[in-house]
Amino acid sequence: MKLGITKRILAITSISIASVLLLAGCGNKSASDKKDKTTTVKIAWRYTGKNDSMERLYTDKWIADFEKKNPGIKVKLDPIKATEGDYFSKLDLAMKSSETTPDIVNEDSFILPSDAKAGYLEPLDSYLNDWDEWSNFTEALKSGGQGSDGKQYGIPGTTDSRGIWTNLAVIKKAGYSEDWAPKNWQDIIDAAVKIKKTQPDVIPFAASVSATNGGESVAMQTFEQLLYGTGESLYNEKTKKWNVDSKGIESSLEFIDTIMNKKKVGPSLSVAMSANFGSVIYQDKLPNNQAGLGMDGNWNTGNWVKGGAAPLDNVEKVLNFNLMPTQDGKKPGYVTMSGGWTWAMPKNSKNHKAAFKVLKAMNTKEMCLKRALYEGTLTVRNDVAKDSEYLKKPFIKTATTALQNAYFRPKSDLYPKVSIAIQQMVEAVATASKTPKEASAKYTTDVQGIVGKENTETQK
Amino acid sequence: MNSSETIGRIPNRSKKRNQIKRTFGLLAPGVLLLLVFFITPMVLTVIFSFTNLSLTGDAAANLKFVGFQNFVTMFKDPELANSIWKTIIFVVFSAVIGQCFFGFLIALLMRGKNKTFRRVVGLIIIAAWVTPEVVVSFCWVAFLSDGGTLNKILVSLLNIKPIAWLYSFPMISVVIANIWRGTAFSMMVFQTALDDIPAEIEEAAVIDGASRWQITTRITIPMVRGTIATNIMLVTLQTLGVFTLIYTMTGGGPGNATSTLPVFMYKQAFVSYQLGYGTAISLVLLVIGAVASLLYMKVLKVKV
């Protein structure tokens, strides 16, 4: 009897200990990887759904070729399936531990300084010194991969410009000619109103406004495109102060309010707030004459090329890419925000050497050209920019012209947090839960909370 | 005599000692598990709520204690008041009123009905409860969407424009979805309680000439009063923490129309990258839960 109880105690204890050990052991997969000699290099980026251009780009023979040339290194594509808003948190969480971190990550240039400061990224300077191709990268764009300490943390992968996508059939039906080009914000509103009148089932004007799902695109493609067209900016690089409570902020919000609420020429809230907003507009509505105008980036071309998500023959006969005008058409007449994505190596990865080998192979002239063609983005390499195949890309001329008046996001590790405040401000106005004035006031308190009251000012 | 007493005591003492050992031995695994999976995270939460812990930026590398700063920011933030208010609405309407009321009503109506009927109806309702939360919310999003079943029916019957339910009536939508999902739990609790009421009591009331309404309000409900109170408390605590359903249906939006405390916490921690602030909010949620249970225990005399 006594023995029975002791046995039972032993059994229960050992079972519970075993289960604790089992649970603890769950995360310990990589131990087995070390035993065989091949190193697996995991590449992470944000997966954009079926026909993801990055997946197509690398599975199209590149991995096989690389692995043949580099025995001992295996490349594993490990895309993160998340909305644009969730991607960065997921990536940050993964990079925190050596058990979960990818070996190569796709970092948006806006969050790179912040992640570098968090200690997640490995400086690349010593690696880049030995890479003869590094000099072919456009000098001005290298800063997109630099941290606030001046070190190079990322290799630029793409750059971009933004404008007004225009469906030619829709704009024609609204009574304009096919070469319609807006000269100021009012032109855009007028055209949207005319589209609504002539084609009630068409979405006249679409812009990303959902803080939950749109993430950074709300801040950059929508709000900053407008704000920098008023002559103001988010951040004064000279005084190092953030712009709050200004006329420009309010008029940018008023534009959004006019589109979404006053004139009701935006998409319905169920489209605007959907997690699939981007693909609904640019893969479905706009190419099929169900949307007239869309404020977004040049990279959408990637949707319409052969093999893209919604391939179009002769895309330049269906759509046009217009420059984004300034508020009143004042000089220089048009404006764009420009950013881009970079490739970086997490500090916690144990395979830096192998990963850099993979990075080099990912960024050869051939692969950069291929990426620009697949993705519809602008290249970061001087030699690719001169390539005849690259210059034949649809809409490449406007997209490159736009870059002449390009602005970049503040190089501050606080920007990601300010961006969240912008997104909430835009969504509040778009959903009519706040007036532009109220939303701007909330933004002021939010930004003062993030950067400190002494680091804010009102521009103009 | 003396010696016989001491002789008798020694085995008694060692028996007791053995028993104590055994008790601790048996408790140890449970205590260990509680320590590892319950107490440690709780203590860590309290500690982190006083830091600037962040997902990115300088704060992610250099953790600093910031005193009560997170709490000061929180109580100054109008979003907190909004979230608490939204949480109360959500809990009161979907849990206390919705789930308890419908759960009781269904249990009451099913009483004494034919066994097969009870089984079929019960299964259908429980099906909603055992379905994973994400699937439930996906069903509701599909049902309420522009081209969803509800709009298809309304459009064909009333010939109106489709209504964007999740955007025009976000709170009502999540409340209804949560009632739909959670009613089964209350129903099951009430069914067992109602089945325990001796039939004679109600039979006696019928003989005395009491109406159906009188029997329900004067006899049935008072007899299951304890169960009702316990159930309200359980359901309240369950609903306070509901995140998946709301987040996947509306993302807390539009604007912050359905931003309950768990959603608010998630947004601060994982969208705004401020983990420390997020943990501070979770503490507030914990306090609200504790206060609510104490209140229930006092007012409704729930026995724990």
XYZ file of N, CA, C and O in Angstrom, chain A residues 257-392:
544
model
N -11.080 63.674 -46.131
C -12.471 63.812 -45.691
C -13.385 64.095 -46.883
O -14.486 63.535 -46.990
N -12.929 64.959 -47.792
C -13.721 65.280 -48.984
C -13.962 64.027 -49.813
O -15.085 63.739 -50.235
N -12.884 63.281 -50.048
C -12.992 62.068 -50.866
C -13.937 61.048 -50.220
O -14.872 60.546 -50.844
N -13.681 60.746 -48.942
C -14.387 59.637 -48.311
C -15.786 60.017 -47.833
O -16.707 59.203 -47.908
N -15.939 61.247 -47.308
C -17.206 61.563 -46.648
C -18.028 62.656 -47.328
O -19.211 62.475 -47.574
N -17.396 63.795 -47.628
C -18.180 64.912 -48.145
C -18.705 64.621 -49.535
O -19.878 64.813 -49.825
N -17.828 64.162 -50.434
C -18.266 63.879 -51.807
C -18.557 62.393 -51.999
O -19.081 62.000 -53.040
N -18.130 61.591 -51.040
C -18.330 60.138 -51.124
C -17.861 59.557 -52.450
O -18.602 58.835 -53.122
N -16.637 59.898 -52.826
C -16.098 59.346 -54.067
C -15.006 58.312 -53.791
O -14.277 57.908 -54.697
N -14.898 57.894 -52.534
C -13.943 56.838 -52.196
C -14.626 55.483 -52.275
O -15.816 55.395 -52.560
N -13.883 54.419 -52.035
C -14.498 53.093 -51.994
C -15.384 52.961 -50.758
O -15.221 53.717 -49.795
N -16.316 52.019 -50.780
C -17.136 51.777 -49.591
C -16.201 51.335 -48.465
O -15.121 50.816 -48.705
N -16.662 51.548 -47.221
C -15.782 51.220 -46.102
C -15.405 49.746 -46.084
O -14.324 49.385 -45.658
N -16.304 48.889 -46.580
C -15.949 47.471 -46.512
C -14.807 47.146 -47.476
O -14.054 46.210 -47.233
N -14.667 47.921 -48.537
C -13.495 47.734 -49.402
C -12.292 48.442 -48.789
O -11.212 47.878 -48.668
N -12.520 49.696 -48.352
C -11.408 50.506 -47.858
C -10.764 49.888 -46.621
O -9.566 50.003 -46.417
N -11.573 49.244 -45.766
C -11.047 48.726 -44.506
C -10.600 47.270 -44.626
O -10.122 46.685 -43.658
N -10.788 46.680 -45.797
C -10.509 45.257 -45.925
C -9.011 44.984 -45.922
O -8.202 45.805 -46.346
N -8.646 43.796 -45.446
C -7.241 43.411 -45.432
C -6.727 43.244 -46.858
O -5.534 43.264 -47.108
N -7.640 43.076 -47.808
C -7.237 42.867 -49.194
C -7.380 44.110 -50.044
O -7.431 44.021 -51.272
N -7.474 45.282 -49.398
C -7.727 46.519 -50.132
C -6.837 46.641 -51.377
O -7.309 46.857 -52.483
N -5.530 46.474 -51.190
C -4.582 46.665 -52.287
C -4.867 45.742 -53.457
O -4.923 46.185 -54.608
N -5.065 44.456 -53.166
C -5.274 43.529 -54.277
C -6.651 43.714 -54.900
O -6.805 43.539 -56.114
N -7.641 44.094 -54.100
C -8.972 44.329 -54.675
C -8.909 45.467 -55.688
O -9.404 45.352 -56.809
N -8.254 46.568 -55.294
C -8.205 47.721 -56.200
C -7.289 47.464 -57.394
O -7.687 47.635 -58.547
N -6.050 47.030 -57.142
C -5.064 47.020 -58.217
C -5.019 45.730 -59.018
O -4.446 45.691 -60.086
N -5.607 44.652 -58.484
C -5.626 43.421 -59.269
C -7.004 43.174 -59.863
O -7.150 42.445 -60.827
N -8.022 43.779 -59.259
C -9.372 43.491 -59.727
C -10.079 44.729 -60.292
O -10.359 44.808 -61.491
N -10.356 45.708 -59.437
C -11.194 46.843 -59.862
C -10.540 47.708 -60.940
O -11.134 47.946 -61.992
N -9.346 48.213 -60.665
C -8.734 49.173 -61.588
C -8.479 48.586 -62.978
O -8.864 49.191 -63.979
N -7.864 47.410 -63.097
C -7.646 46.886 -64.459
C -8.951 46.501 -65.165
O -8.964 46.367 -66.384
N -10.030 46.331 -64.421
C -11.297 45.922 -65.050
C -12.309 47.053 -65.174
O -13.527 46.808 -65.142
N -11.827 48.263 -65.245
C -12.688 49.446 -65.419
C -13.726 49.609 -64.313
O -14.788 50.180 -64.530
N -13.425 49.104 -63.117
C -14.362 49.272 -62.004
C -13.859 50.271 -60.977
O -14.471 50.480 -59.942
N -12.693 50.845 -61.269
C -12.179 51.926 -60.434
C -11.512 52.921 -61.372
O -10.957 52.534 -62.407
N -11.619 54.221 -61.030
C -11.101 55.242 -61.924
C -9.687 55.676 -61.583
O -8.782 55.598 -62.412
N -9.506 56.131 -60.337
C -8.223 56.672 -59.925
C -7.736 55.969 -58.668
O -8.541 55.601 -57.810
N -6.443 55.801 -58.556
C -5.886 55.182 -57.362
C -4.563 55.824 -57.001
O -3.682 55.974 -57.848
N -4.460 56.238 -55.740
C -3.229 56.888 -55.300
C -2.326 55.808 -54.724
O -2.600 55.271 -53.653
N -1.259 55.451 -55.458
C -0.411 54.365 -54.974
C 0.919 54.368 -55.708
O 1.201 55.259 -56.500
N 1.714 53.343 -55.451
C 3.075 53.315 -55.960
C 3.215 52.728 -57.355
O 2.352 51.987 -57.828
N 4.361 53.027 -57.985
C 4.640 52.531 -59.335
C 4.779 51.007 -59.380
O 4.584 50.398 -60.410
N 5.063 50.386 -58.209
C 5.294 48.940 -58.205
C 4.078 48.119 -58.605
O 4.193 46.939 -58.892
N 2.903 48.763 -58.623
C 1.711 47.993 -59.006
C 1.813 47.425 -60.410
O 1.097 46.483 -60.750
N 2.712 47.992 -61.216
C 2.976 47.438 -62.542
C 3.216 45.932 -62.460
O 2.823 45.182 -63.351
N 3.861 45.498 -61.364
C 4.157 44.085 -61.174
C 2.931 43.187 -61.221
O 3.016 42.008 -61.559
N 1.757 43.760 -60.896
C 0.517 42.982 -60.959
C 0.141 42.632 -62.397
O -0.507 41.633 -62.657
N 0.508 43.551 -63.310
C -0.067 43.456 -64.657
C 0.882 42.882 -65.695
O 0.534 42.728 -66.843
N 2.135 42.616 -65.291
C 3.065 42.014 -66.249
C 2.757 40.535 -66.402
O 2.008 39.957 -65.620
N 3.348 39.923 -67.399
C 3.158 38.498 -67.641
C 3.561 37.716 -66.397
O 4.630 37.963 -65.839
N 2.712 36.830 -65.949
C 3.037 36.054 -64.760
C 2.630 36.743 -63.477
O 2.694 36.166 -62.406
N 2.208 38.003 -63.560
C 1.755 38.729 -62.376
C 0.392 38.234 -61.924
O -0.156 37.279 -62.490
N -0.164 38.898 -60.909
C -1.422 38.431 -60.339
C -2.601 38.705 -61.272
O -3.587 37.974 -61.281
N -2.514 39.791 -62.059
C -3.603 40.125 -62.978
C -3.008 40.626 -64.292
O -3.049 41.808 -64.606
N -2.414 39.717 -65.075
C -1.691 40.138 -66.274
C -2.600 40.858 -67.273
O -3.759 40.469 -67.453
N -2.071 41.923 -67.872
C -2.833 42.699 -68.862
C -1.984 42.819 -70.119
O -0.808 43.161 -70.033
N -2.560 42.554 -71.276
C -1.838 42.831 -72.518
C -1.913 44.325 -72.740
O -2.953 44.937 -72.509
N -0.823 44.893 -73.192
C -0.851 46.309 -73.526
C -1.352 47.172 -72.374
O -2.251 47.986 -72.538
N -0.735 47.025 -71.232
C -1.241 47.692 -70.029
C -1.294 49.212 -70.217
O -2.165 49.889 -69.661
N -0.407 49.767 -71.061
C -0.405 51.221 -71.225
C -1.597 51.731 -72.024
O -1.838 52.926 -72.080
N -2.348 50.802 -72.629
C -3.584 51.204 -73.308
C -4.760 51.196 -72.329
O -5.833 51.728 -72.609
N -4.586 50.512 -71.225
C -5.678 50.391 -70.249
C -5.527 51.417 -69.131
O -6.499 52.016 -68.673
N -4.280 51.612 -68.692
C -4.040 52.470 -67.535
C -2.997 53.533 -67.838
O -2.237 53.416 -68.793
N -2.986 54.545 -66.995
C -1.924 55.531 -67.069
C -1.426 55.807 -65.654
O -2.173 55.660 -64.686
N -0.159 56.185 -65.557
C 0.421 56.522 -64.265
C 0.724 58.020 -64.269
O 1.601 58.472 -65.005
N -0.086 58.787 -63.522
C 0.088 60.244 -63.505
C 0.919 60.686 -62.321
O 0.872 60.083 -61.252
N 1.627 61.777 -62.509
C 2.378 62.348 -61.392
C 1.403 62.921 -60.381
O 0.327 63.391 -60.727
N 1.775 62.896 -59.113
C 0.928 63.455 -58.069
C 1.143 64.964 -58.002
O 2.253 65.423 -57.711
N 0.088 65.761 -58.274
C 0.281 67.210 -58.264
C 0.426 67.741 -56.841
O -0.016 67.111 -55.885
N 1.021 68.928 -56.727
C 1.037 69.579 -55.424
C -0.354 70.158 -55.159
O -1.188 70.222 -56.066
N -0.578 70.620 -53.941
C -1.922 71.057 -53.539
C -2.537 72.064 -54.514
O -3.650 71.875 -54.995
N -1.806 73.174 -54.797
C -2.356 74.201 -55.692
C -1.624 74.224 -57.021
O -1.698 75.200 -57.757
N -0.864 73.203 -57.298
C -0.109 73.179 -58.539
C 1.133 74.042 -58.489
O 1.776 74.298 -59.506
N 1.459 74.520 -57.290
C 2.654 75.365 -57.164
C 3.904 74.581 -57.500
O 3.947 73.374 -57.437
N 4.968 75.300 -57.829
C 6.239 74.686 -58.181
C 6.697 73.731 -57.086
O 6.500 74.014 -55.925
N 7.308 72.640 -57.429
C 7.663 72.153 -58.766
C 6.519 71.455 -59.497
O 6.785 70.752 -60.471
N 5.305 71.601 -59.060
C 4.171 71.050 -59.797
C 3.759 69.651 -59.380
O 2.586 69.328 -59.335
N 4.736 68.832 -59.087
C 4.381 67.481 -58.650
C 5.356 67.042 -57.560
O 6.402 67.668 -57.353
N 5.006 65.958 -56.903
C 5.789 65.552 -55.747
C 5.630 64.041 -55.561
O 4.628 63.462 -55.975
N 6.640 63.406 -54.995
C 6.442 62.010 -54.608
C 7.253 61.701 -53.354
O 8.282 62.318 -53.110
N 6.750 60.780 -52.588
C 7.540 60.218 -51.502
C 8.296 59.062 -52.133
O 7.814 58.419 -53.064
N 9.472 58.806 -51.634
C 10.207 57.667 -52.149
C 10.796 56.897 -50.987
O 11.191 57.468 -49.968
N 10.792 55.598 -51.142
C 11.342 54.763 -50.073
C 12.008 53.584 -50.715
O 12.685 53.711 -51.733
N 11.779 52.453 -50.174
C 12.356 51.267 -50.764
C 12.616 50.220 -49.712
O 12.520 50.493 -48.518
N 12.896 49.040 -50.200
C 13.147 47.914 -49.300
C 14.605 47.512 -49.396
O 15.234 47.670 -50.438
N 15.116 47.019 -48.304
C 16.512 46.598 -48.281
C 16.609 45.163 -47.766
O 15.680 44.655 -47.150
N 17.764 44.553 -48.040
C 18.036 43.220 -47.501
C 19.009 43.347 -46.336
O 20.037 44.002 -46.468
N 18.673 42.737 -45.225
C 19.546 42.845 -44.061
C 19.769 41.474 -43.437
O 19.049 40.516 -43.731
N 20.777 41.402 -42.568
C 21.062 40.144 -41.867
C 20.837 40.337 -40.376
O 21.482 41.181 -39.754
N 19.940 39.556 -39.788
C 19.711 39.669 -38.345
C 20.958 39.276 -37.556
O 21.660 38.339 -37.928
N 21.201 40.010 -36.486
C 22.370 39.738 -35.646
C 22.296 38.341 -35.050
O 23.300 37.669 -34.890
N 21.106 37.909 -34.713
C 20.963 36.624 -34.028
C 21.128 35.406 -34.928
O 21.131 34.286 -34.447
N 21.207 35.626 -36.231
C 21.394 34.490 -37.133
C 22.786 33.907 -36.908
O 23.739 34.632 -36.611
N 22.884 32.590 -37.043
C 24.194 31.964 -36.810
C 24.931 31.734 -38.125
O 26.012 31.160 -38.137
N 24.324 32.134 -39.233
C 24.905 31.802 -40.533
C 25.281 33.028 -41.354
O 25.000 33.102 -42.539
N 25.918 34.017 -40.726
C 26.199 35.256 -41.440
C 26.989 35.066 -42.728
O 26.677 35.649 -43.751
N 28.018 34.228 -42.659
C 28.884 34.066 -43.837
C 28.121 33.505 -45.015
O 28.167 34.040 -46.119
N 27.405 32.420 -44.747
C 26.633 31.795 -45.818
C 25.543 32.760 -46.297
O 25.281 32.877 -47.499
N 24.940 33.476 -45.350
C 23.863 34.390 -45.715
C 24.373 35.501 -46.628
O 23.703 35.895 -47.574
N 25.586 35.986 -46.356
C 26.085 37.058 -47.217
C 26.369 36.544 -48.620
O 26.166 37.251 -49.603
N 26.812 35.291 -48.707
C 26.996 34.684 -50.029
C 25.676 34.686 -50.797
O 25.631 34.999 -51.988
N 24.624 34.318 -50.082
C 23.300 34.305 -50.716
C 22.900 35.723 -51.108
O 22.397 35.965 -52.208
N 23.162 36.682 -50.216
C 22.820 38.082 -50.494
C 23.488 38.571 -51.766
O 22.869 39.246 -52.592
N 24.756 38.225 -51.920
C 25.480 38.655 -53.116
C 24.817 38.093 -54.369
O 24.634 38.797 -55.356
N 24.454 36.805 -54.278
C 23.837 36.176 -55.443
C 22.448 36.742 -55.731
O 21.979 36.748 -56.864
N 21.791 37.240 -54.679
C 20.445 37.805 -54.879
C 20.515 39.168 -55.538
O 19.529 39.665 -56.066
N 21.667 39.827 -55.443
C 21.751 41.211 -55.887
C 22.722 41.433 -57.045
O 23.279 42.507 -57.190
N 22.902 40.418 -57.866
C 23.707 40.602 -59.073
C 22.929 41.476 -60.050
O 21.727 41.693 -59.883
N 23.594 41.937 -61.080
C 22.924 42.770 -62.078
C 21.724 42.010 -62.671
O 20.624 42.543 -62.779
N 21.983 40.763 -63.010
C 20.939 39.964 -63.647
C 19.711 39.840 -62.741
O 18.576 40.029 -63.172
N 19.956 39.547 -61.465
C 18.828 39.347 -60.551
C 18.125 40.668 -60.236
O 16.913 40.706 -60.052
N 18.874 41.759 -60.141
C 18.248 43.051 -59.872
C 17.362 43.473 -61.038
O 16.277 44.022 -60.836
N 17.839 43.209 -62.255
C 17.025 43.533 -63.431
C 15.752 42.688 -63.426
O 14.640 43.194 -63.607
N 15.930 41.410 -63.143
C 14.798 40.493 -63.132
C 13.777 40.933 -62.073
O 12.571 40.902 -62.297
N 14.303 41.359 -60.927
C 13.405 41.770 -59.847
C 12.606 43.003 -60.255
O 11.407 43.082 -60.028
N 13.288 43.971 -60.877
C 12.594 45.185 -61.303
C 11.491 44.847 -62.295
O 10.407 45.436 -62.273
N 11.766 43.854 -63.171
C 10.758 43.483 -64.161
C 9.602 42.703 -63.527
O 8.446 42.915 -63.844
N 9.941 41.799 -62.616
C 8.905 40.988 -61.960
C 8.030 41.848 -61.052
O 6.821 41.699 -61.015
N 8.702 42.710 -60.270
C 7.989 43.431 -59.218
C 7.434 44.757 -59.685
O 6.566 45.334 -59.024
N 7.987 45.293 -60.764
C 7.540 46.600 -61.204
C 8.121 47.718 -60.375
O 7.646 48.842 -60.405
N 9.167 47.420 -59.615
C 9.780 48.462 -58.795
C 10.910 49.130 -59.576
O 11.275 48.701 -60.666
N 11.468 50.197 -59.004
C 12.584 50.886 -59.641
C 13.890 50.306 -59.123
O 13.983 49.905 -57.972
N 14.879 50.302 -59.987
C 16.127 49.630 -59.624
C 17.015 50.520 -58.768
O 16.896 51.743 -58.777
N 17.925 49.876 -58.064
C 18.860 50.604 -57.212
C 20.279 50.508 -57.775
O 21.218 50.972 -57.155
N 20.397 49.867 -58.935
C 21.733 49.696 -59.536
C 21.855 50.560 -60.776
O 20.982 50.560 -61.646
N 22.985 51.278 -60.891
C 23.206 52.145 -62.044
C 23.231 51.355 -63.351
O 22.718 51.816 -64.372
N 23.867 50.177 -63.323
C 23.974 49.420 -64.572
C 22.618 48.886 -65.039
O 22.372 48.791 -66.236
N 21.741 48.571 -64.089
C 20.406 48.093 -64.490
C 19.589 49.248 -65.072
O 18.861 49.086 -66.048
N 19.753 50.437 -64.477
C 18.967 51.591 -64.924
C 19.221 51.910 -66.399
O 18.367 52.499 -67.057
N 20.386 51.522 -66.905
C 20.706 51.815 -68.311
C 20.304 50.681 -69.232
O 20.378 50.813 -70.454
N 19.908 49.576 -68.689
C 19.607 48.391 -69.491
C 18.393 48.621 -70.388
O 17.382 49.186 -69.958
N 18.482 48.181 -71.629
C 17.398 48.482 -72.583
C 16.099 47.774 -72.193
O 15.005 48.301 -72.360
N 16.236 46.595 -71.626
C 15.034 45.851 -71.228
C 14.316 46.583 -70.080
O 13.096 46.670 -70.032
N 15.137 47.140 -69.188
C 14.582 47.889 -68.052
C 13.855 49.130 -68.550
O 12.765 49.456 -68.084
N 14.447 49.793 -69.528
C 13.853 51.040 -70.026
C 12.566 50.790 -70.805
O 11.799 51.718 -71.054
N 12.334 49.543 -71.188
C 11.102 49.211 -71.925
C 9.930 48.929 -70.997
O 8.803 48.730 -71.438
